Short mmCIF file of C-alpha atoms in Angstrom, two decimals:
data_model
loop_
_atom_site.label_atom_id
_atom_site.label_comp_id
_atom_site.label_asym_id
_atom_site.label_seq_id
_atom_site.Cartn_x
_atom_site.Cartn_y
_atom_site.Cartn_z
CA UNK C 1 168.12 38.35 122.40
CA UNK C 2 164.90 38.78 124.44
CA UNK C 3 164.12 41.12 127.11
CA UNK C 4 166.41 41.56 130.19
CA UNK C 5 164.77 40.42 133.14
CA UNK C 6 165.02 40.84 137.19
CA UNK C 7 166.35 37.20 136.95
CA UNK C 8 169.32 38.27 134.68
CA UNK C 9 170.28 41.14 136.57
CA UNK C 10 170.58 39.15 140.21
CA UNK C 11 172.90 36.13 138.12
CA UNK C 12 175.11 39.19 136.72
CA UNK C 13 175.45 40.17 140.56
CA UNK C 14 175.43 36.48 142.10
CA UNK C 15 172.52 37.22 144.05
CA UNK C 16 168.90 36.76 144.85
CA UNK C 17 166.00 38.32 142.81
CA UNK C 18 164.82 38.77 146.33
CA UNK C 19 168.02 40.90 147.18
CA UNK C 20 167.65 42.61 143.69
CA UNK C 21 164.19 43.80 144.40
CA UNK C 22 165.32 44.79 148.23
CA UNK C 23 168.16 46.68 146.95
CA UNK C 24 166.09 48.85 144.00
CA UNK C 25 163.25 49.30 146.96
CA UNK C 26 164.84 49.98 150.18
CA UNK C 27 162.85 47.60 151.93
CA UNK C 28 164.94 45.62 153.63
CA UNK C 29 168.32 46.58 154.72
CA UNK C 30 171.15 45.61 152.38
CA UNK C 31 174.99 46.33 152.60
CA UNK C 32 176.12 49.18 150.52
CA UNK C 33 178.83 46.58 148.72
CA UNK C 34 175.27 44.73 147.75
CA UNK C 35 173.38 47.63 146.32
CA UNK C 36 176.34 49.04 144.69
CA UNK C 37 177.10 45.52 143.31
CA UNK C 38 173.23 44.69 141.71
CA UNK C 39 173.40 48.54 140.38
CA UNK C 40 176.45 47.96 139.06
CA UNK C 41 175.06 44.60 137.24
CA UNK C 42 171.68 46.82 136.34
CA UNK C 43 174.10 48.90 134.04
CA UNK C 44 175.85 46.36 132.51
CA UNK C 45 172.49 45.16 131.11
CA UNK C 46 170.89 48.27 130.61
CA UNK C 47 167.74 47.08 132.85
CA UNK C 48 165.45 49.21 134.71
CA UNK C 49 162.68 48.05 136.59
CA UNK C 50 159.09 48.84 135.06
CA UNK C 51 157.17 51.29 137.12
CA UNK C 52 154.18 48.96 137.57
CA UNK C 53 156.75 46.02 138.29
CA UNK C 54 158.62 48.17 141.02
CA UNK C 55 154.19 49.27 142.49
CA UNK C 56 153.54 45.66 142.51
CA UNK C 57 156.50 44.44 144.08
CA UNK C 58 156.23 47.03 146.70
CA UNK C 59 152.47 47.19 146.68
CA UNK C 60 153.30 50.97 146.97
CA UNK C 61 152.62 53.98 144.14
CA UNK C 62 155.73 55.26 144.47
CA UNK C 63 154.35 59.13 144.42
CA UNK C 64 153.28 60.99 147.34
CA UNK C 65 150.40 63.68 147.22
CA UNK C 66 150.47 67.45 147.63
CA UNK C 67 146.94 69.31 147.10
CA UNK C 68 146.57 72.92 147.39
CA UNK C 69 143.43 74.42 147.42
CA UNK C 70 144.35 77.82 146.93
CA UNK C 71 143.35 81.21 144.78
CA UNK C 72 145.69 79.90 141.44
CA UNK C 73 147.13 83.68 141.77
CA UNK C 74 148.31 83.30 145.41
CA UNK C 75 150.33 79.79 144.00
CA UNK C 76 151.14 81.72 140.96
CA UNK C 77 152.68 84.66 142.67
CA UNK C 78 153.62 83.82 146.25
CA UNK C 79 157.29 82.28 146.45
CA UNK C 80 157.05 79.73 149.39
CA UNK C 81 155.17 77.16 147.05
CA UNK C 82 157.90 76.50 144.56
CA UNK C 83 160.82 76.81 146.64
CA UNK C 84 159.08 74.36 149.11
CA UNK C 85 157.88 71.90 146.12
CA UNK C 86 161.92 72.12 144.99
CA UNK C 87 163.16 70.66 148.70
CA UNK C 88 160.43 68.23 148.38
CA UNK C 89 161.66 67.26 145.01
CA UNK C 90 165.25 66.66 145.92
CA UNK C 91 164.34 64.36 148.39
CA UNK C 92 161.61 62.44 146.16
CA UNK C 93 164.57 62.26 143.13
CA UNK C 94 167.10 60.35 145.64
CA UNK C 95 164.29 57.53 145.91
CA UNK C 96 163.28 57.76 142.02
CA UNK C 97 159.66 59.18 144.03
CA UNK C 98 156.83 61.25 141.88
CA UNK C 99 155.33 64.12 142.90
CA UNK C 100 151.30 64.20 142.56
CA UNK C 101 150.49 67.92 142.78
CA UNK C 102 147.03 68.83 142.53
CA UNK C 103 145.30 72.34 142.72
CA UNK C 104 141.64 72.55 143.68
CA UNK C 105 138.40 74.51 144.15
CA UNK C 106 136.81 73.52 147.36
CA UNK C 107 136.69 71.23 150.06
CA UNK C 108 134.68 68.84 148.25
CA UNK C 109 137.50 68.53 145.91
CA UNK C 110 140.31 68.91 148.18
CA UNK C 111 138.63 65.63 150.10
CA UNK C 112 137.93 63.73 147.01
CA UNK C 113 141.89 64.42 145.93
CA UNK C 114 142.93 62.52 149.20
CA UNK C 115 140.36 59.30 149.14
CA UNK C 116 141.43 58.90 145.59
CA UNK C 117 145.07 58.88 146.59
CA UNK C 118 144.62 56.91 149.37
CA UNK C 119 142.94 53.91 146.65
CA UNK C 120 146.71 53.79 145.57
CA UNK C 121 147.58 56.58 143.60
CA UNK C 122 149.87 58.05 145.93
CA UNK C 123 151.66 56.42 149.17
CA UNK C 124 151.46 59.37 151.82
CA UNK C 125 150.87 62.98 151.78
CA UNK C 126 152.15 66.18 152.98
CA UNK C 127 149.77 68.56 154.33
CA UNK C 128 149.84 72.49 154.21
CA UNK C 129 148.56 75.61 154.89
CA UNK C 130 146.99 74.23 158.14
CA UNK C 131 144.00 75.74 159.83
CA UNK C 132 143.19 76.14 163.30
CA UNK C 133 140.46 73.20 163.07
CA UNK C 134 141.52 71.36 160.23
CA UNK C 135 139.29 69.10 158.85
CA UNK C 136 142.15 67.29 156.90
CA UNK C 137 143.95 65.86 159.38
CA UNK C 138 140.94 63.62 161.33
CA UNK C 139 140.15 62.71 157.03
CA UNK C 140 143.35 61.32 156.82
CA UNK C 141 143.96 59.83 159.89
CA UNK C 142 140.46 57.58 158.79
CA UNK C 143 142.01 56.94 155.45
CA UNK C 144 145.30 55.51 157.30
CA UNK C 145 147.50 57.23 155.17
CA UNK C 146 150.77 58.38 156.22
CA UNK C 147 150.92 61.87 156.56
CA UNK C 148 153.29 64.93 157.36
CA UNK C 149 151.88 68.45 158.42
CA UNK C 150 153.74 71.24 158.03
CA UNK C 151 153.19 73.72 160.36
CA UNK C 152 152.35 74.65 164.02
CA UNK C 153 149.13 72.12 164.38
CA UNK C 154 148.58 71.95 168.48
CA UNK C 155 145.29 69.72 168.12
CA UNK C 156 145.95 65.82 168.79
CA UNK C 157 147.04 64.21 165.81
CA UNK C 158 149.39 61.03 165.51
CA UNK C 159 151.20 61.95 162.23
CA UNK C 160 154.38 63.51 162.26
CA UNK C 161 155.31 67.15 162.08
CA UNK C 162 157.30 69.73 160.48
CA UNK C 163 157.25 73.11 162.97
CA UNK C 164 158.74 76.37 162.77
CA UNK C 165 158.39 79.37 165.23
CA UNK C 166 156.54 82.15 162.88
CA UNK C 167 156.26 84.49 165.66
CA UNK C 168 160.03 84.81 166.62
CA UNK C 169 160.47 87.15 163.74
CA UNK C 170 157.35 88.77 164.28
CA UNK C 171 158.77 90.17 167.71
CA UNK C 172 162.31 90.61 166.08
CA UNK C 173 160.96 93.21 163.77
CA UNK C 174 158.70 95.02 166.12
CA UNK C 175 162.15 95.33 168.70
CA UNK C 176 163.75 96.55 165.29
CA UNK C 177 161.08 99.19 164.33
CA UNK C 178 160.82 100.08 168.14
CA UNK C 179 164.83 100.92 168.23
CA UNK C 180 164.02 103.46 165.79
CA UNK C 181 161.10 105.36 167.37
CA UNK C 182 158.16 103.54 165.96
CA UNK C 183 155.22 103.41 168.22
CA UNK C 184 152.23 103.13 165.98
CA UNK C 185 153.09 99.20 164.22
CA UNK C 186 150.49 98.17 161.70
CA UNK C 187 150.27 94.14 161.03
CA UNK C 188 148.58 92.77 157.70
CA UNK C 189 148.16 89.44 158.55
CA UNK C 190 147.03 86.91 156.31
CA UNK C 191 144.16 84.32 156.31
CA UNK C 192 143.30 84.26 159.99
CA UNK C 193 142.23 80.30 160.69
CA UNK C 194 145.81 79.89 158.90
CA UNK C 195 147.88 78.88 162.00
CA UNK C 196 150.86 80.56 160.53
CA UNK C 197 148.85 83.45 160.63
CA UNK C 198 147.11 83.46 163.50
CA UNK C 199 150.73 82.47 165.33
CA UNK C 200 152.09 85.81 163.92
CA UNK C 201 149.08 87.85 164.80
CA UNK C 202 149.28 86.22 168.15
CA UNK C 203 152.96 87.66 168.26
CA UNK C 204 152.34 91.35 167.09
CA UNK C 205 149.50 91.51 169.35
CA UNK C 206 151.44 90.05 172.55
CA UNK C 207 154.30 92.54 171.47
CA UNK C 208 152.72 95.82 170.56
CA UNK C 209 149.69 95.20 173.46
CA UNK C 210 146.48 95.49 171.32
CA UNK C 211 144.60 94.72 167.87
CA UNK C 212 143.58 97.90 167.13
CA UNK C 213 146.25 98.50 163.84
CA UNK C 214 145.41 94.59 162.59
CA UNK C 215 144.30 94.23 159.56
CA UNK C 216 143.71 90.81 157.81
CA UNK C 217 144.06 90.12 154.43
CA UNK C 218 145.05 86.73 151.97
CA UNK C 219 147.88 86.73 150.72
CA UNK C 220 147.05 88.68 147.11
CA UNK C 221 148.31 91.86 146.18
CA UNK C 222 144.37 93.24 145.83
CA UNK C 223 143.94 92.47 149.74
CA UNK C 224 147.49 94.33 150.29
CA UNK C 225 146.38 97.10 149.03
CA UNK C 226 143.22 97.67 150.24
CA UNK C 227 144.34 97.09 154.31
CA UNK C 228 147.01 99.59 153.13
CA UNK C 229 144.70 101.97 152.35
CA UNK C 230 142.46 101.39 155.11
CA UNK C 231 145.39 102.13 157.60
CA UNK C 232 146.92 104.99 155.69
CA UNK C 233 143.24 106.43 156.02
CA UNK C 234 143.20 106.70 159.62
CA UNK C 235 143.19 110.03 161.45
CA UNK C 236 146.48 108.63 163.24
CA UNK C 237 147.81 106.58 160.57
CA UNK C 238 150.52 103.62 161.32
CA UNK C 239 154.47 104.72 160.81
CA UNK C 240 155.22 100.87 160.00
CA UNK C 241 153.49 98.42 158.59
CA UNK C 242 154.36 94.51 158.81
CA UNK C 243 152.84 92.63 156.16
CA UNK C 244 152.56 88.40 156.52
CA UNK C 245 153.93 88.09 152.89
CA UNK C 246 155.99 89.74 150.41
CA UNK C 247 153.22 90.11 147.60
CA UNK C 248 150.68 92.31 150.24
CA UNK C 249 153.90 94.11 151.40
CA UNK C 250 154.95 95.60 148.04
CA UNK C 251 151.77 96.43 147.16
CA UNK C 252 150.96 98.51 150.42
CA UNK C 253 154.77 99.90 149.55
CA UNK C 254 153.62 100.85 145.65
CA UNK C 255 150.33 102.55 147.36
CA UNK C 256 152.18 104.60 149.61
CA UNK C 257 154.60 105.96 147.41
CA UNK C 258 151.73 106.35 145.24
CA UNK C 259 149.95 108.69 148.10
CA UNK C 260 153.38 110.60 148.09
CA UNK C 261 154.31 109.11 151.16
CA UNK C 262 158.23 107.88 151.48
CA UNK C 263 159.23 105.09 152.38
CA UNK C 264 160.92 104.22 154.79
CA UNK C 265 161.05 108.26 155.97
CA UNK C 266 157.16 108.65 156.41
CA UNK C 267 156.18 104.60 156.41
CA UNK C 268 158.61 101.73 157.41
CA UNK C 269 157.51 98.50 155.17
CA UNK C 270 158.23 94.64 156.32
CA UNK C 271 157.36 91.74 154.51
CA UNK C 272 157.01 87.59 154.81
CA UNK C 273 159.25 84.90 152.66
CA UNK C 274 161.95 86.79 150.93
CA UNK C 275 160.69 86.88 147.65
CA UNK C 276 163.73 86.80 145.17
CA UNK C 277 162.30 90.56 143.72
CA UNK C 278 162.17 91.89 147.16
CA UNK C 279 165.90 92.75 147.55
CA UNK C 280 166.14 94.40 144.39
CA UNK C 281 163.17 97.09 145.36
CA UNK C 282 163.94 100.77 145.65
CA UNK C 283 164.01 100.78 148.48
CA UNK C 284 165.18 97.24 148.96
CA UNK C 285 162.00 95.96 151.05
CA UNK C 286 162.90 94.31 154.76
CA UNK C 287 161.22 90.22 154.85
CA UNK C 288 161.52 87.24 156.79
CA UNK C 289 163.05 84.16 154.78
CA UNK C 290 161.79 81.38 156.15
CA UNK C 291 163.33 78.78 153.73
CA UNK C 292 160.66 76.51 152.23
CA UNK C 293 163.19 74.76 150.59
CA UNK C 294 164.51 73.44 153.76
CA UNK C 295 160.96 72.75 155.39
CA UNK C 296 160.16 70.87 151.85
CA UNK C 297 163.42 68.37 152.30
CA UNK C 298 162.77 68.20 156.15
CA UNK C 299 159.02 66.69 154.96
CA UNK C 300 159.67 64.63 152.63
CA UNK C 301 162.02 62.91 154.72
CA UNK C 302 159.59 62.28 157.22
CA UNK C 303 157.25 61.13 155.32
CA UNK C 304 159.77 58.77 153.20
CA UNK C 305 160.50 57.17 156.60
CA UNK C 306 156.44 57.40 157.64
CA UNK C 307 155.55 54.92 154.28
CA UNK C 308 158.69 52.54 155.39
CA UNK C 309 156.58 52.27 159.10
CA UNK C 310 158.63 54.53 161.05
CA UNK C 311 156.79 56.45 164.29
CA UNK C 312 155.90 60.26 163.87
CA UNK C 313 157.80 62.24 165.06
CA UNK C 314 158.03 66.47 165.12
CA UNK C 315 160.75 68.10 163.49
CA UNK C 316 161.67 72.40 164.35
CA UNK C 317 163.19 73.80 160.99
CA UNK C 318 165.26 76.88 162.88
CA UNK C 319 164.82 78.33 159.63
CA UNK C 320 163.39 82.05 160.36
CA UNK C 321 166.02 84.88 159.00
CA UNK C 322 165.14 88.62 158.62
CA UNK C 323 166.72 90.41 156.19
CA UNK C 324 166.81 94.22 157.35
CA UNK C 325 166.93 96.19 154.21
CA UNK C 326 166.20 100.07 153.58
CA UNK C 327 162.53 100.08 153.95
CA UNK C 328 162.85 99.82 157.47
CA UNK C 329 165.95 101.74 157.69
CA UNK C 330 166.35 105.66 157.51
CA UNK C 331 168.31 106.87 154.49
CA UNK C 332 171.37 107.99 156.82
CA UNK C 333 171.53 104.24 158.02
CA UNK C 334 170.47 102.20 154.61
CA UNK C 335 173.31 99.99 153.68
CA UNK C 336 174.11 95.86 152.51
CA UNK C 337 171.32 94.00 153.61
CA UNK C 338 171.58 92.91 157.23
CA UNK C 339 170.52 89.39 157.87
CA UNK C 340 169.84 87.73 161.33
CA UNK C 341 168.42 83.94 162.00
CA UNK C 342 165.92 84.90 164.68
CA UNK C 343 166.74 83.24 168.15
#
């Protein structure tokens, strides 16, 4: 018996290769009695539809791109990138969708990555940590390849958008620390032309009135440490500290225990993204979780519908939750870990 073919598959179901190939695609709209009926008649005959069949058919890759062009330690250690490649991934599994993730160096690289994807290896991509000016975005809008950014990118772009407001809990925990008598708040932001950054340096600034306790830093552990120090060296040194992610933020906590300082009785400690270790501290340390899981799914559903020629469009992930724990709490009122979703 030779080979089962496309041809077998749409007699089985009594229709069309044409409605075969629409119904493995999702090209064209088909009934769900259809779909269910040529998957039904796929299983019968144990067929599945080559890979390079399914790219020439649809004249698409079937993969979209993520590149990072990051410190390998910051990917390795910070816990937004996997939890955000996992809501990607559950979107790109529905659609039987790869994932092309590539790490690089430089820019040169980084631009390189996207004119080789846009030559057909992948069919869109989704960009991140967005700067200020981003060169990226004007790159890709020349390559015509459908794109999603993720993050708060005000310069005029026609891709869509994935948005979340990172300043909201930036102002929630000041108001927290404020409740409790703090008056000198320290912020450690991270990468500055990062526009999540800069939005939550904007925040702290607009909320405690001046710069003078920012401190920026990127991300590692190293640069945690050393703005920790710096700030714990002052004549008047800071009572809180509000780091922009949980790796800088328990390694400014580890320093000032390590100075003999308690926390969060001498130094109240916040951090960024809810790492999964962070609750399990002692003390238990205070962070934002912003869910990358959720801003992963809400991308890759915009840019599934971007490659099928749907207009951009913005989507706001209210996504932002702070998790009070006992490094911002004094010992009388540590406790269960307090969660609000920021307004």
């Amino acid at each position: 018996m030779g080979r089962t073919t496309i041809a077998d598959v749409a007699r089985e179901a009594g229709v069309t290769k044409a409605t075969v190939s629409h119904a493995l695609s999702g090209n064209r709209p088909i009934s769900p009695e259809t779909r269910a009926k040529v998957l039904a008649a796929a299983e019968r005959l144990n067929w599945v539809p080559s890979q390079s069949a399914r790219s020439l058919a649809t004249r698409r890759a079937n993969a979209i791109g993520v590149v990072l062009a990051r410190d390998p330690e910051v990917i390795a250690n910070d816990s937004f990138f996997p939890a955000f490649i996992a809501g990607v991934e559950s979107v790109l599994a529905e659609a039987e969708t790869a994932l092309l993730l590539q790490v690089v160096p430089d820019r040169d690289a980084e631009e390189r990555a996207y004119r080789s994807m846009s030559h057909g290896r992948a069919d869109g991509a989704i960009l991140l940590d967005l700067r200020i000016d981003d060169w990226r975005v004007p790159v890709l809008e020349e390559l015509g390849m459908p794109t999603v950014l993720v993050g708060a990118y005000d310069r005029a772009h026609g891709f869509s958008c994935v948005r979340t407001d990172d300043g909201a809990p930036m102002r929630e925990l000041i108001e927290h620390l404020r409740a409790q008598g703090h008056s000198r708040i320290a912020h450690v932001s991270g990468p500055m032309d990062y526009v999540h950054s800069k939005a939550r340096a904007d925040a702290y600034v607009e909320a405690v009135g001046d710069a003078a306790l920012l401190r920026e830093g990127d991300f590692t552990a190293g640069s945690g440490r050393e703005c920790t120090a710096e700030l714990l060296a002052l004549a008047e040194r800071p009572t809180a500290i509000l780091y922009s992610n949980d790796t800088m933020a328990i390694a400014g906590l580890s320093l000032a225990r390590s100075q003999g300082l308690v926390v969060p009785t001498d130094l109240a400690v916040a951090g960024f993204d809810d790492d999964h270790l962070s609750a399990h501290l002692s003390p238990s340390l205070t962070s934002v979780s912003s869910d990358p899981a959720a801003r992963g799914r809400a991308a890759a559903r915009l840019l599934r519908d971007g490659i099928l020629g749907a207009e951009p469009r913005t989507e706001l992930i209210d996504c932002n939750i702070v998790h009070f724990r006992e490094s911002t709490s004094g010992p009388a009122s540590a406790g269960p870990d307090v969660s609000r979703r920021t307004p």
